[in-house]
N, CA, C and O atoms as CSV, one atom per row, in Angstrom:
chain,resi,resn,atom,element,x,y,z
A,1,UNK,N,N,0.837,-1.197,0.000
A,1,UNK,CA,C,0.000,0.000,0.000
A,1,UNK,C,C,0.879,1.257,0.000
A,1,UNK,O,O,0.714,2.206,-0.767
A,2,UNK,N,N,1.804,1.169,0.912
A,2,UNK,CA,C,3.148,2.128,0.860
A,2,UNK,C,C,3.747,2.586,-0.294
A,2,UNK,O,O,4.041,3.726,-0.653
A,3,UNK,N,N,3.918,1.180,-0.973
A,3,UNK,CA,C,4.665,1.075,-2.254
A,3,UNK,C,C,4.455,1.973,-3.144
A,3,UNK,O,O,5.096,2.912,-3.617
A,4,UNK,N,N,3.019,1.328,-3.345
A,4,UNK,CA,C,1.793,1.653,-4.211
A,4,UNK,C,C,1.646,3.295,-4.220
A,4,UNK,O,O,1.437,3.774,-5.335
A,5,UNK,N,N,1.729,4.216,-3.117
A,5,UNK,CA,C,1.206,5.271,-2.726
A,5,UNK,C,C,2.418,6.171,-3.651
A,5,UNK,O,O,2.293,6.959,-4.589
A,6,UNK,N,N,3.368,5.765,-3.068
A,6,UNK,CA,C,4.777,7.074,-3.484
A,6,UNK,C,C,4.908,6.416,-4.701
A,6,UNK,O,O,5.463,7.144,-5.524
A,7,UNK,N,N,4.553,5.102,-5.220
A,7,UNK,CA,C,4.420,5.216,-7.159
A,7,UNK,C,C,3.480,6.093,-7.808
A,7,UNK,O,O,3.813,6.806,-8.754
A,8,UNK,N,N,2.200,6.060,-7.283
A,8,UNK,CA,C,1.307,7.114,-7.327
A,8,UNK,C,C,1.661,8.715,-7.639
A,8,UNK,O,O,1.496,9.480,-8.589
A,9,UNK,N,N,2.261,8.790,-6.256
A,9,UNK,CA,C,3.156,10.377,-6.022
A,9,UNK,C,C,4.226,10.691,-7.189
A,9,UNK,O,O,4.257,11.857,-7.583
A,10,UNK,N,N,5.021,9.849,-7.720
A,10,UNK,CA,C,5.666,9.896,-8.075
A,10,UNK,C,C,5.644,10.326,-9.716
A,10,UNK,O,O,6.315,10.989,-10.507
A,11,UNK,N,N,4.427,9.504,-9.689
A,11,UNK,CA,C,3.965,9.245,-11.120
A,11,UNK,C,C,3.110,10.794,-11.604
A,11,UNK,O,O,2.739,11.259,-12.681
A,12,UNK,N,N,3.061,11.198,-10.319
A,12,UNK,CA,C,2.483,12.979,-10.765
A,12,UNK,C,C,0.918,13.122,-10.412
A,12,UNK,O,O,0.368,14.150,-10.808
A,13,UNK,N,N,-0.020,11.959,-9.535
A,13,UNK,CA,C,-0.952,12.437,-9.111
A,13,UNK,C,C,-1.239,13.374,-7.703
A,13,UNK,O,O,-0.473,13.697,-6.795
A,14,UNK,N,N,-2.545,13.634,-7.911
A,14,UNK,CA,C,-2.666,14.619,-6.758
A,14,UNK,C,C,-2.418,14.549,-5.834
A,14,UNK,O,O,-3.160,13.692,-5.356
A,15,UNK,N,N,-1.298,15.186,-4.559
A,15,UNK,CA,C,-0.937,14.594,-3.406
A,15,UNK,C,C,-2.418,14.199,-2.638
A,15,UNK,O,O,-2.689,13.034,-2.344
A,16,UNK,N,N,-3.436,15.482,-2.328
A,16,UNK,CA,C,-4.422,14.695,-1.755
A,16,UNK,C,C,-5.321,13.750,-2.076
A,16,UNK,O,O,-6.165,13.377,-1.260
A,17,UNK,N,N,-5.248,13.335,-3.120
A,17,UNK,CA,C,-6.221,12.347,-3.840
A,17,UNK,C,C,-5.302,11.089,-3.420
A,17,UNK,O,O,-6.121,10.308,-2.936
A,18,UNK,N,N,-4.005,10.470,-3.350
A,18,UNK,CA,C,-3.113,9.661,-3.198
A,18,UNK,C,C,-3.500,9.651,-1.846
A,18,UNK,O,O,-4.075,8.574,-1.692
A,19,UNK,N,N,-3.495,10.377,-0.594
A,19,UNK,CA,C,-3.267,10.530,0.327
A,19,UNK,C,C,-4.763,9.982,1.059
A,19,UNK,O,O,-4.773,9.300,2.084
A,20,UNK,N,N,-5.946,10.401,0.357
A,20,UNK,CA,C,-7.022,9.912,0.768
A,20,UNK,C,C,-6.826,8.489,0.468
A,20,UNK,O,O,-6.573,7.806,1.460
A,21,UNK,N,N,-6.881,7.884,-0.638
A,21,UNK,CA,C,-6.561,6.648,-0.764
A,21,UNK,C,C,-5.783,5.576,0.178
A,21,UNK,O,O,-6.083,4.511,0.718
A,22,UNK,N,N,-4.614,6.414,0.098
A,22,UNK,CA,C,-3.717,5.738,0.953
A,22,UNK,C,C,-4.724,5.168,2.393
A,22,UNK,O,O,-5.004,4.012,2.710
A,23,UNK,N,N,-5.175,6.717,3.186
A,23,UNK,CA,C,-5.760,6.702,4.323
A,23,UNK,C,C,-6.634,5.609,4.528
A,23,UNK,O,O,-6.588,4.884,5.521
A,24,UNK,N,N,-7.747,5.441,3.219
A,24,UNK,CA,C,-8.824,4.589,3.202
A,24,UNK,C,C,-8.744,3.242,3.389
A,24,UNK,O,O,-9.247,2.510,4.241
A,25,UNK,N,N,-7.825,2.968,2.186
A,25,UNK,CA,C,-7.143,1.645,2.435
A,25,UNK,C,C,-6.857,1.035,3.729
A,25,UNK,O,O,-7.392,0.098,4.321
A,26,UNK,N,N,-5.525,2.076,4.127
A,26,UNK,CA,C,-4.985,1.615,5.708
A,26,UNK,C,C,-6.208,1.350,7.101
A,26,UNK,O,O,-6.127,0.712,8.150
A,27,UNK,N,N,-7.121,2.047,6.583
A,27,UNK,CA,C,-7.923,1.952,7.671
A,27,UNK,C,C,-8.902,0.651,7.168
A,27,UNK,O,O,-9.700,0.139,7.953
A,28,UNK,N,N,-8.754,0.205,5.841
A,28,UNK,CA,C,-9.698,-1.311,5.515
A,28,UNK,C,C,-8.396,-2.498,6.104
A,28,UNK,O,O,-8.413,-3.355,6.988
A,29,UNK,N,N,-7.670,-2.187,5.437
A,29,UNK,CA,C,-5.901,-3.454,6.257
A,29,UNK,C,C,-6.343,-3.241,7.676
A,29,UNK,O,O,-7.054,-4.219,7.909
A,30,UNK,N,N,-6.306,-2.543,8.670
A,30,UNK,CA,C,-6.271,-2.735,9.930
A,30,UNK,C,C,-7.778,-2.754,10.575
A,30,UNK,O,O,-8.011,-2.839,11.781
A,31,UNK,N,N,-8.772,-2.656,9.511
A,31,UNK,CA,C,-9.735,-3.551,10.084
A,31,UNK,C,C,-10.514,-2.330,10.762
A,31,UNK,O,O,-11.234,-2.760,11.663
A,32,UNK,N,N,-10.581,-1.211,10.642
A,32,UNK,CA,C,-11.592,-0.286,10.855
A,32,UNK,C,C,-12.032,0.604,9.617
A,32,UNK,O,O,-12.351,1.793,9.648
A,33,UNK,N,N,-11.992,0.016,8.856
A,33,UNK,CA,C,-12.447,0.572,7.523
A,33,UNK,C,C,-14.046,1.158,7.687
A,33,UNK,O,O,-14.797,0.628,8.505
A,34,UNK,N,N,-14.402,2.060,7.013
A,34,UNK,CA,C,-15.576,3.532,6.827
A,34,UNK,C,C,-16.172,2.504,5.370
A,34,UNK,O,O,-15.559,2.152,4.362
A,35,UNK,N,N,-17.657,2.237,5.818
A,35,UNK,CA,C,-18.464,1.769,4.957
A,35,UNK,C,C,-19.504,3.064,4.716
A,35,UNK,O,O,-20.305,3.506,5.540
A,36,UNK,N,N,-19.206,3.663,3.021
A,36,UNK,CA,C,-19.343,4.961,2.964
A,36,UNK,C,C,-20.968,4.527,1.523
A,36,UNK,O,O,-21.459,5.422,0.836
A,37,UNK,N,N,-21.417,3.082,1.449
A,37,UNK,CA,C,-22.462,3.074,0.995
A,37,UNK,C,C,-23.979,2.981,1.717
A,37,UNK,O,O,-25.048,3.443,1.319
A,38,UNK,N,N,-23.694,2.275,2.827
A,38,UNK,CA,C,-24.755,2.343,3.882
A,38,UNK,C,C,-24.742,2.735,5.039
A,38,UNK,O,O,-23.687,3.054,5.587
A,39,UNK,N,N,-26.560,2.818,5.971
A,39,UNK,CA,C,-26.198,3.105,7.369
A,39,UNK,C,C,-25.570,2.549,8.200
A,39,UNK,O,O,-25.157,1.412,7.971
A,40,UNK,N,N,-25.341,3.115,9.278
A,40,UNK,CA,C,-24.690,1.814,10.138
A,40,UNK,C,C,-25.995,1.310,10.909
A,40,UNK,O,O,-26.068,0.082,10.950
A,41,UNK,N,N,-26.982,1.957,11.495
A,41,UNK,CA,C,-27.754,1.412,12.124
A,41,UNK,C,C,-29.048,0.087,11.314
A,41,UNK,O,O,-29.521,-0.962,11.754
A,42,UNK,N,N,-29.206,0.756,10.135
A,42,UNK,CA,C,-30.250,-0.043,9.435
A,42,UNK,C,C,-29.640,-0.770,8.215
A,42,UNK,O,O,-30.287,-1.712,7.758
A,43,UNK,N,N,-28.390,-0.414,7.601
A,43,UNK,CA,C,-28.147,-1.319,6.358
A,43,UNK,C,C,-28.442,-0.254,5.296
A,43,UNK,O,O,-27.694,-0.145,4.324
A,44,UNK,N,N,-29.318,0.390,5.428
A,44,UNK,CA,C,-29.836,1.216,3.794
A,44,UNK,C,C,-29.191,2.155,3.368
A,44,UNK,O,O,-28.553,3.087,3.857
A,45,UNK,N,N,-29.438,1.794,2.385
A,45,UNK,CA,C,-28.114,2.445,1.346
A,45,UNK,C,C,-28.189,4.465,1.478
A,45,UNK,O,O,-29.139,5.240,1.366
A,46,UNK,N,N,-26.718,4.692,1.755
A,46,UNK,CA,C,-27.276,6.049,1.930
A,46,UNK,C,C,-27.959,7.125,0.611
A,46,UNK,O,O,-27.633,7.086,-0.575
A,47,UNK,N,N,-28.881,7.961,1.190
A,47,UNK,CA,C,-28.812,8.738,0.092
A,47,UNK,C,C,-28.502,10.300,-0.434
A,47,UNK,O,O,-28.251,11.264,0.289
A,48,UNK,N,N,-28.598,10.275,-2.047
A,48,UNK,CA,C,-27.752,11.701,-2.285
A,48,UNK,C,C,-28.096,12.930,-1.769
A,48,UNK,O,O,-27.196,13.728,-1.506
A,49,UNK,N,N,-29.288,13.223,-1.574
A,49,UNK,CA,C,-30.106,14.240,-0.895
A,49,UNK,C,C,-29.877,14.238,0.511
A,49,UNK,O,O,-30.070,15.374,0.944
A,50,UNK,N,N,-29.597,13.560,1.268
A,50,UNK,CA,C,-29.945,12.994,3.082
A,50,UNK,C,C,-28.291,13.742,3.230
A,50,UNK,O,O,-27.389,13.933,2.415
A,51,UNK,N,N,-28.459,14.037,4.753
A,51,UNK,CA,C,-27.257,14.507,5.631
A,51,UNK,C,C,-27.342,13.069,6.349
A,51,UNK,O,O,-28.260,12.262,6.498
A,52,UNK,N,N,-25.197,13.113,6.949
A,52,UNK,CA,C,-25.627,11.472,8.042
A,52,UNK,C,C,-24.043,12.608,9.262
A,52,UNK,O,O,-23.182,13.485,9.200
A,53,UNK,N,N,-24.519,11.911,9.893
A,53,UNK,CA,C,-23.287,12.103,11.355
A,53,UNK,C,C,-22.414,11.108,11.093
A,53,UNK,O,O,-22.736,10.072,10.510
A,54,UNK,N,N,-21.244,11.373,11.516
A,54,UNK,CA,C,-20.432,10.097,11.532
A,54,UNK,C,C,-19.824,9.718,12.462
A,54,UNK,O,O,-19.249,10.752,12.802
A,55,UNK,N,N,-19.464,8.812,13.275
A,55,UNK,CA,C,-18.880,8.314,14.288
A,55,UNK,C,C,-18.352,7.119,14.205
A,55,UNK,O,O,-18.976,6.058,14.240
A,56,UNK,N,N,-16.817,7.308,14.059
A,56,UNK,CA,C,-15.772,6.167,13.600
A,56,UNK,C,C,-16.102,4.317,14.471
A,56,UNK,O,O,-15.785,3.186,14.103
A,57,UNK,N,N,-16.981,4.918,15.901
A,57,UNK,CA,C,-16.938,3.690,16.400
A,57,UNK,C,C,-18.143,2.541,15.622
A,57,UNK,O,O,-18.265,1.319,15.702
A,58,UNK,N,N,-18.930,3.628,14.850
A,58,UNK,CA,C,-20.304,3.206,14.804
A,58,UNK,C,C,-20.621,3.880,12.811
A,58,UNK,O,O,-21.322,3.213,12.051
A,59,UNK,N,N,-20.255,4.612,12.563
A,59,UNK,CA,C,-20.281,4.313,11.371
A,59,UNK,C,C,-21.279,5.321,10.986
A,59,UNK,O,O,-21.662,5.823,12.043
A,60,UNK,N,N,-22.191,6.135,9.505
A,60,UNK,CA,C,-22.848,6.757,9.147
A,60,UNK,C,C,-24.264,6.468,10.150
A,60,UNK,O,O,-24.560,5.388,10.661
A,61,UNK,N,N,-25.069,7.837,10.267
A,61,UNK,CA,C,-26.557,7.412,10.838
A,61,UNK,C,C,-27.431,9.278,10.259
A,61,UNK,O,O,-27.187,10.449,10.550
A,62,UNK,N,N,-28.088,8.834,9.681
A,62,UNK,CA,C,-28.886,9.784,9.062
A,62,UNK,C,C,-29.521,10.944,9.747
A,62,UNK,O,O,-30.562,10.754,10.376
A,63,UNK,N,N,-29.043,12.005,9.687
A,63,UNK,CA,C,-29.881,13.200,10.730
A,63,UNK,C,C,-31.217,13.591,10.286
A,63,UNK,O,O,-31.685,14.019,9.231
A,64,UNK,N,N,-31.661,13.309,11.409
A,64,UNK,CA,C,-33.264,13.396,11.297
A,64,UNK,C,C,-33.834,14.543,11.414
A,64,UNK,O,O,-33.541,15.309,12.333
A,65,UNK,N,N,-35.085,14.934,10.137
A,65,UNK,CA,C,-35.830,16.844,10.863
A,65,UNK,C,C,-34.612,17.213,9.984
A,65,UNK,O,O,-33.953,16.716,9.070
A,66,UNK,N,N,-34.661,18.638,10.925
A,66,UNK,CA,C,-34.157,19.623,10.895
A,66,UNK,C,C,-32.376,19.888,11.669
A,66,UNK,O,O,-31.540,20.770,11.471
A,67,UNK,N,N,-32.378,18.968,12.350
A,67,UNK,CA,C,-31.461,19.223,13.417
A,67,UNK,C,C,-30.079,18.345,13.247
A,67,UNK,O,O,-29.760,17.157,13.298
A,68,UNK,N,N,-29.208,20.079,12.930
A,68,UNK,CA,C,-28.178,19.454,11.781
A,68,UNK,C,C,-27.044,20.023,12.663
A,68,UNK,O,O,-26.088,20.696,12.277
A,69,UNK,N,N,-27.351,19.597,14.013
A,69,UNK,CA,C,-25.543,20.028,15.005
A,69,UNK,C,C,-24.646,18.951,14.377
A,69,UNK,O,O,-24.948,18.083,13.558
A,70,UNK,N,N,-23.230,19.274,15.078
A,70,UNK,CA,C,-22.344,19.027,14.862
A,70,UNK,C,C,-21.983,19.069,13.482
A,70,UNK,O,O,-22.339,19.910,12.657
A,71,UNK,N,N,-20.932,17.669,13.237
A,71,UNK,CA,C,-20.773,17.892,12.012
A,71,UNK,C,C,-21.747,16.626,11.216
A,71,UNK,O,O,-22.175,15.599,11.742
A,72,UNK,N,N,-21.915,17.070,9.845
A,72,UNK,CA,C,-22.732,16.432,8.841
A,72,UNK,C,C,-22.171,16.679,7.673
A,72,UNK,O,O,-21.539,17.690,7.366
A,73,UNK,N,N,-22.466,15.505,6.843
A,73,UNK,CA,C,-21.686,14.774,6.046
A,73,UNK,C,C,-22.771,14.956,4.792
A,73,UNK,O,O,-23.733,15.205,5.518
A,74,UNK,N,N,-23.323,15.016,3.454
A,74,UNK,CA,C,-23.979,15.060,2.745
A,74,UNK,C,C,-23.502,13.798,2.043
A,74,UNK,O,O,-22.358,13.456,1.745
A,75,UNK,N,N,-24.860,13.098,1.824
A,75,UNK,CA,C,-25.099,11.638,0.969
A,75,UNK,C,C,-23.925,11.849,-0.119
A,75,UNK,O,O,-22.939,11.113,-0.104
A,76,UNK,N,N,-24.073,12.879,-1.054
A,76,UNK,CA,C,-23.467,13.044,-2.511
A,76,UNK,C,C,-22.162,12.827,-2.160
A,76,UNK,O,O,-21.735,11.970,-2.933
A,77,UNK,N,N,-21.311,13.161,-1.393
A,77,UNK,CA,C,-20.027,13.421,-1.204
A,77,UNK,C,C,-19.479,12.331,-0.418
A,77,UNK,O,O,-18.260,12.192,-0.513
A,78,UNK,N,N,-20.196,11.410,0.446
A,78,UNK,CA,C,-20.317,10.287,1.110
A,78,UNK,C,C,-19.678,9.049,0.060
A,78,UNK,O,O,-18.596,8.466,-0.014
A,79,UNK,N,N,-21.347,8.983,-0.913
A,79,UNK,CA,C,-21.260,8.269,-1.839
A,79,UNK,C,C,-20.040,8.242,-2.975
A,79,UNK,O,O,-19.442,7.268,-3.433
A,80,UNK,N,N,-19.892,9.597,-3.251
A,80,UNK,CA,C,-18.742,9.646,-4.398
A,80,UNK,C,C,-17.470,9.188,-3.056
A,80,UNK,O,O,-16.956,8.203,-3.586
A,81,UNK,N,N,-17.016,9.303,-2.204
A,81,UNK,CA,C,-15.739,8.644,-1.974
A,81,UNK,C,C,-16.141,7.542,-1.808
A,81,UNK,O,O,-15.065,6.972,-1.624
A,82,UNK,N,N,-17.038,6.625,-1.712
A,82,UNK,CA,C,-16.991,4.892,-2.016
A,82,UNK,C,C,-16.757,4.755,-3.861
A,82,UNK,O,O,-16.591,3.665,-4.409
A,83,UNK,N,N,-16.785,5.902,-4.507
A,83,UNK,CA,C,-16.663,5.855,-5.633
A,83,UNK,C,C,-15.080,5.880,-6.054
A,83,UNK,O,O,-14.486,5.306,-6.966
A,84,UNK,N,N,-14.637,6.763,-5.040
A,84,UNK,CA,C,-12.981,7.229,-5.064
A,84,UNK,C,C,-13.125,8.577,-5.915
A,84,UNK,O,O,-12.163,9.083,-6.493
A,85,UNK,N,N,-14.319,9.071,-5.936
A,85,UNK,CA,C,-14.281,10.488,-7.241
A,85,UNK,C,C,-13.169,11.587,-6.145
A,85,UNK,O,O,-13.613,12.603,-5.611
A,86,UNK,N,N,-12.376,11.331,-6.058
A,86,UNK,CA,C,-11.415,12.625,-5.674
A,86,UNK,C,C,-11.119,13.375,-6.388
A,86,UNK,O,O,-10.115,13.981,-6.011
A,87,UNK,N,N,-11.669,13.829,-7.730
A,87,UNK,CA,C,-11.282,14.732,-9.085
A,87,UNK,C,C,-12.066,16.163,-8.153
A,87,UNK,O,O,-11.435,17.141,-7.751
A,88,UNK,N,N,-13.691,15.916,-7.958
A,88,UNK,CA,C,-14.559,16.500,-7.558
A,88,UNK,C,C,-13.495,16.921,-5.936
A,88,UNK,O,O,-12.827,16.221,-5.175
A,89,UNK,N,N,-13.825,18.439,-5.996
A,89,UNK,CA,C,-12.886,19.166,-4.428
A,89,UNK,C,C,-14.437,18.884,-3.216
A,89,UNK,O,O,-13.793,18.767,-2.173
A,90,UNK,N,N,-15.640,18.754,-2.862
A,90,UNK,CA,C,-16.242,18.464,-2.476
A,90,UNK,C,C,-16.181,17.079,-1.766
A,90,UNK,O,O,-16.413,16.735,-0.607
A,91,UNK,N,N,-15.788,16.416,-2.875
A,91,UNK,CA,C,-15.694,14.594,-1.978
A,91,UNK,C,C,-14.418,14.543,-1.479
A,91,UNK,O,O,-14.170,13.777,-0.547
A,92,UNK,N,N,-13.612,15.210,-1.936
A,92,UNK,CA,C,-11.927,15.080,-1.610
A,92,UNK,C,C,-12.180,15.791,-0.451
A,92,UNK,O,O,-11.671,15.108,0.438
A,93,UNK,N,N,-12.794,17.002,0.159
A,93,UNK,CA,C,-12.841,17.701,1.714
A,93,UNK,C,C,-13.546,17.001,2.494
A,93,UNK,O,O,-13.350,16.946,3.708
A,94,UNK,N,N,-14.680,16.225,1.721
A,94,UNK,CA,C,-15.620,15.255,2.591
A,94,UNK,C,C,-14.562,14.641,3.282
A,94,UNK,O,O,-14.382,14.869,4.479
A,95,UNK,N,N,-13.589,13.608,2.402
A,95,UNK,CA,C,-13.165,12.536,2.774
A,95,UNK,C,C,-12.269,12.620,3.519
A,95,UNK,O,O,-11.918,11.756,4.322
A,96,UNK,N,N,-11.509,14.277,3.243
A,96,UNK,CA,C,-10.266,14.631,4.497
A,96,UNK,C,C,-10.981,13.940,5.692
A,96,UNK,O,O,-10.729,12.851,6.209
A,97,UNK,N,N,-12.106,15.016,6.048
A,97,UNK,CA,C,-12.702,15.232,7.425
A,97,UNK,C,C,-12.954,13.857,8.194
A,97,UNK,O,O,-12.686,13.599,9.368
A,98,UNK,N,N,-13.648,12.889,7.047
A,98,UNK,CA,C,-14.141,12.073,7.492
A,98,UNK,C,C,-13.215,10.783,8.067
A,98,UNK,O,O,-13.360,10.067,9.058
A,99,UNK,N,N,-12.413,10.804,7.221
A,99,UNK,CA,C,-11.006,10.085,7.121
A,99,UNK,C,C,-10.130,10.358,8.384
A,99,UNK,O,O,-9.504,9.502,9.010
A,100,UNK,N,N,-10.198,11.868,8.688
A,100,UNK,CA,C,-9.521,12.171,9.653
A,100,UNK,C,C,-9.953,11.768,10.956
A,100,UNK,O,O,-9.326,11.126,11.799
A,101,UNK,N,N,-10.969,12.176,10.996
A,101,UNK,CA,C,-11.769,11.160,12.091
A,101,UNK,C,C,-11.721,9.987,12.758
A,101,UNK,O,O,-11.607,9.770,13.965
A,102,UNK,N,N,-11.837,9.121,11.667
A,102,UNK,CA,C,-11.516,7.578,11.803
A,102,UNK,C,C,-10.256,7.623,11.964
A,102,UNK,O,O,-9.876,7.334,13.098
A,103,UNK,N,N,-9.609,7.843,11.340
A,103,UNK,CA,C,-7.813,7.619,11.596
A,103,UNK,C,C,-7.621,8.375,13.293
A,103,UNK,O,O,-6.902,7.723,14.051
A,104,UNK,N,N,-8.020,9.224,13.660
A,104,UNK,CA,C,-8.049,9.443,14.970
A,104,UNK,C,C,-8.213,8.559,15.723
A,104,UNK,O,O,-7.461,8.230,16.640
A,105,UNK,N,N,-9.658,7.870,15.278
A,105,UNK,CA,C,-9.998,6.855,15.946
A,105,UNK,C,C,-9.478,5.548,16.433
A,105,UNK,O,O,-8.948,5.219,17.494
A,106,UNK,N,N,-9.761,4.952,15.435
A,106,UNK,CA,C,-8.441,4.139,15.172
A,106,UNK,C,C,-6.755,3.937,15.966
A,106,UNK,O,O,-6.297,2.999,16.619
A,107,UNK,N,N,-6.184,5.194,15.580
A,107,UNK,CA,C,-4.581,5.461,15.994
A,107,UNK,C,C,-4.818,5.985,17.507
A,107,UNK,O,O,-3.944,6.679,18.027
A,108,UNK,N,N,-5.501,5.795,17.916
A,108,UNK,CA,C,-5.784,6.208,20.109
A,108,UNK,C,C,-4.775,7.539,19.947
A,108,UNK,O,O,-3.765,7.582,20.650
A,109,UNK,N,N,-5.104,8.752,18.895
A,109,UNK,CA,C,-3.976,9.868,19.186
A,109,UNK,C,C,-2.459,9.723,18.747
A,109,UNK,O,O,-1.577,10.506,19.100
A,110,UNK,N,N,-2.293,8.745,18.026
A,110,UNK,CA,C,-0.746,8.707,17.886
A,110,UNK,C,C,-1.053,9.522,16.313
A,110,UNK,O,O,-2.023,9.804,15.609
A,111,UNK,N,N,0.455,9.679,16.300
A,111,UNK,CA,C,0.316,10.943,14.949
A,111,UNK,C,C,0.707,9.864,13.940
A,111,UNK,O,O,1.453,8.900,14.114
A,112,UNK,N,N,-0.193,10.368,12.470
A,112,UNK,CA,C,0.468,9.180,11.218
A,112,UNK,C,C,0.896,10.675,9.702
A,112,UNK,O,O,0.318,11.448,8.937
A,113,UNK,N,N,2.188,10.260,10.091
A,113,UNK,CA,C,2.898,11.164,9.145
A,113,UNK,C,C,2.711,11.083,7.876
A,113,UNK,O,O,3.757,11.270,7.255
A,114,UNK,N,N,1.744,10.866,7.185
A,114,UNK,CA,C,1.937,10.420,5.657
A,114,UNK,C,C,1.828,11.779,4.501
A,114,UNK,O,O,2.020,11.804,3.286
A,115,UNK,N,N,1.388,12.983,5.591
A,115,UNK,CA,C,1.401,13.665,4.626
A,115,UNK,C,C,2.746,14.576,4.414
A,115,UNK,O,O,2.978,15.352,3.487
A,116,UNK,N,N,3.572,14.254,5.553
A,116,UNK,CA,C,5.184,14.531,5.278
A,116,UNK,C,C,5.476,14.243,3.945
A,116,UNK,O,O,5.765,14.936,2.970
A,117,UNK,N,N,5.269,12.568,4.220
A,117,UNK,CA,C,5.800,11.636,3.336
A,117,UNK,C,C,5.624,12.002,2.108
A,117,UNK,O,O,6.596,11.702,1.414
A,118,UNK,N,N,4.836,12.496,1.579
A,118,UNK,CA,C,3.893,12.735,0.498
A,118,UNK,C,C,4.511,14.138,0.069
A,118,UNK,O,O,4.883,14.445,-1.064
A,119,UNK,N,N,4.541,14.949,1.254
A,119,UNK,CA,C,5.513,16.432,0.259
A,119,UNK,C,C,6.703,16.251,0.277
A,119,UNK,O,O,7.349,17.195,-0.179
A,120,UNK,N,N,7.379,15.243,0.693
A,120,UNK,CA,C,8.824,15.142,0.610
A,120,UNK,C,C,8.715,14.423,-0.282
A,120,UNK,O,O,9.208,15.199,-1.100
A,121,UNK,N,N,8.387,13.205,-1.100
A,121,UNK,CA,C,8.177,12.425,-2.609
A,121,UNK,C,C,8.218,13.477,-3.338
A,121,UNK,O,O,9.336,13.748,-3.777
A,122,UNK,N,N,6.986,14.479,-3.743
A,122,UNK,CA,C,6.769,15.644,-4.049
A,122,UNK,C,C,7.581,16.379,-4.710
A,122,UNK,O,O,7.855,16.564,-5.896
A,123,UNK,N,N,8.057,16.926,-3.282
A,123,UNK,CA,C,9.658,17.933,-3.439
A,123,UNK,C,C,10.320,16.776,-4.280
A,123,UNK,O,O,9.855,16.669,-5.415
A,124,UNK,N,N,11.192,16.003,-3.982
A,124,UNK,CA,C,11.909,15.187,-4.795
A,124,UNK,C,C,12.079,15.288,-6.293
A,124,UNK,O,O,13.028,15.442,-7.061
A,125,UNK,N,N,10.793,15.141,-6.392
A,125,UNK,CA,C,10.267,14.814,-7.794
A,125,UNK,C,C,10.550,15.879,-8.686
A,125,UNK,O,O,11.107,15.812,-9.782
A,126,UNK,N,N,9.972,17.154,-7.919
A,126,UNK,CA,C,9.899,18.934,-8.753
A,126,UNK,C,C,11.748,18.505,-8.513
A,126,UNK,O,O,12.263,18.013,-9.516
A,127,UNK,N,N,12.298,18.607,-7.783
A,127,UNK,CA,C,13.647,19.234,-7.696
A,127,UNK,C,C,14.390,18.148,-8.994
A,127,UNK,O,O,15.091,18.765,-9.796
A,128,UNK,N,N,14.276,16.700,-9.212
A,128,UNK,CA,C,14.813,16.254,-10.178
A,128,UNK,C,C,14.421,16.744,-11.560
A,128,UNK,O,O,15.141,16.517,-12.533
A,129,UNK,N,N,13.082,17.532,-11.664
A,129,UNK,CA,C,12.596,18.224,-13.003
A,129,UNK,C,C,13.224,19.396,-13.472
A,129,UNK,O,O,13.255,19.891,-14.598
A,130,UNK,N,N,13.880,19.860,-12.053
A,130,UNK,CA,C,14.364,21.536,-12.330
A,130,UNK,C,C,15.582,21.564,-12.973
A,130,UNK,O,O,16.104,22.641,-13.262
């Protein structure tokens, strides 16, 4: 997945589009992977219109009414990162946030450097072009 990522980088795609990926992945390998087509409470498939909450322990749950505290997630942008559409800047900020979350979750607070990693490939790359 490592490998895979800085060939990616290397190869001249978008650091954050690589970087979401990367994230997504790592968090399906270690087994807390973000199921970004359905609820968590009922199974049904989310939808494009609907807002959902997210909570890494427990997964999407649809905000009900009117009452849109905290943070909320919109179906469209949900759905397109089970798609991987990171072209679209909407699903790519979705997926920071959401991503970030879980990886919080997940890592009990320890820090995961990958986006070092990712501007130092980067740099590399521009400086062998110059």
């Amino acid at each position: 997945l490592y490998h895979d990522s800085l060939a990616r980088l290397r190869a001249g795609e978008p650091i954050a589009a690589v970087l979401r990926r990367f994230e997504r992945d790592l968090l399906d390998l270690l087994g807390y992977g973000v199921e970004f087509r359905h609820e968590a409470r009922d199974g049904q498939a989310l939808k494009v219109d609907a807002y959902y909450h997210f909570r890494p322990e427990l997964g999407f749950t649809e905000v009900s009414g009117g009452a849109q505290q905290g943070t909320v997630f919109c179906g469209r942008e949900l759905l397109g990162i089970a798609e991987s559409r990171y072209d679209d800047a909407a699903v790519l900020e979705t997926a920071r946030s959401v991503l970030r979350l879980a990886l919080d979750h997940a890592l009990e607070g320890r820090d995961l450097r990958t986006r070092a990693v990712a501007r130092a490939v980067v740099g590399r790359r521009r400086s062998k072009e110059s």
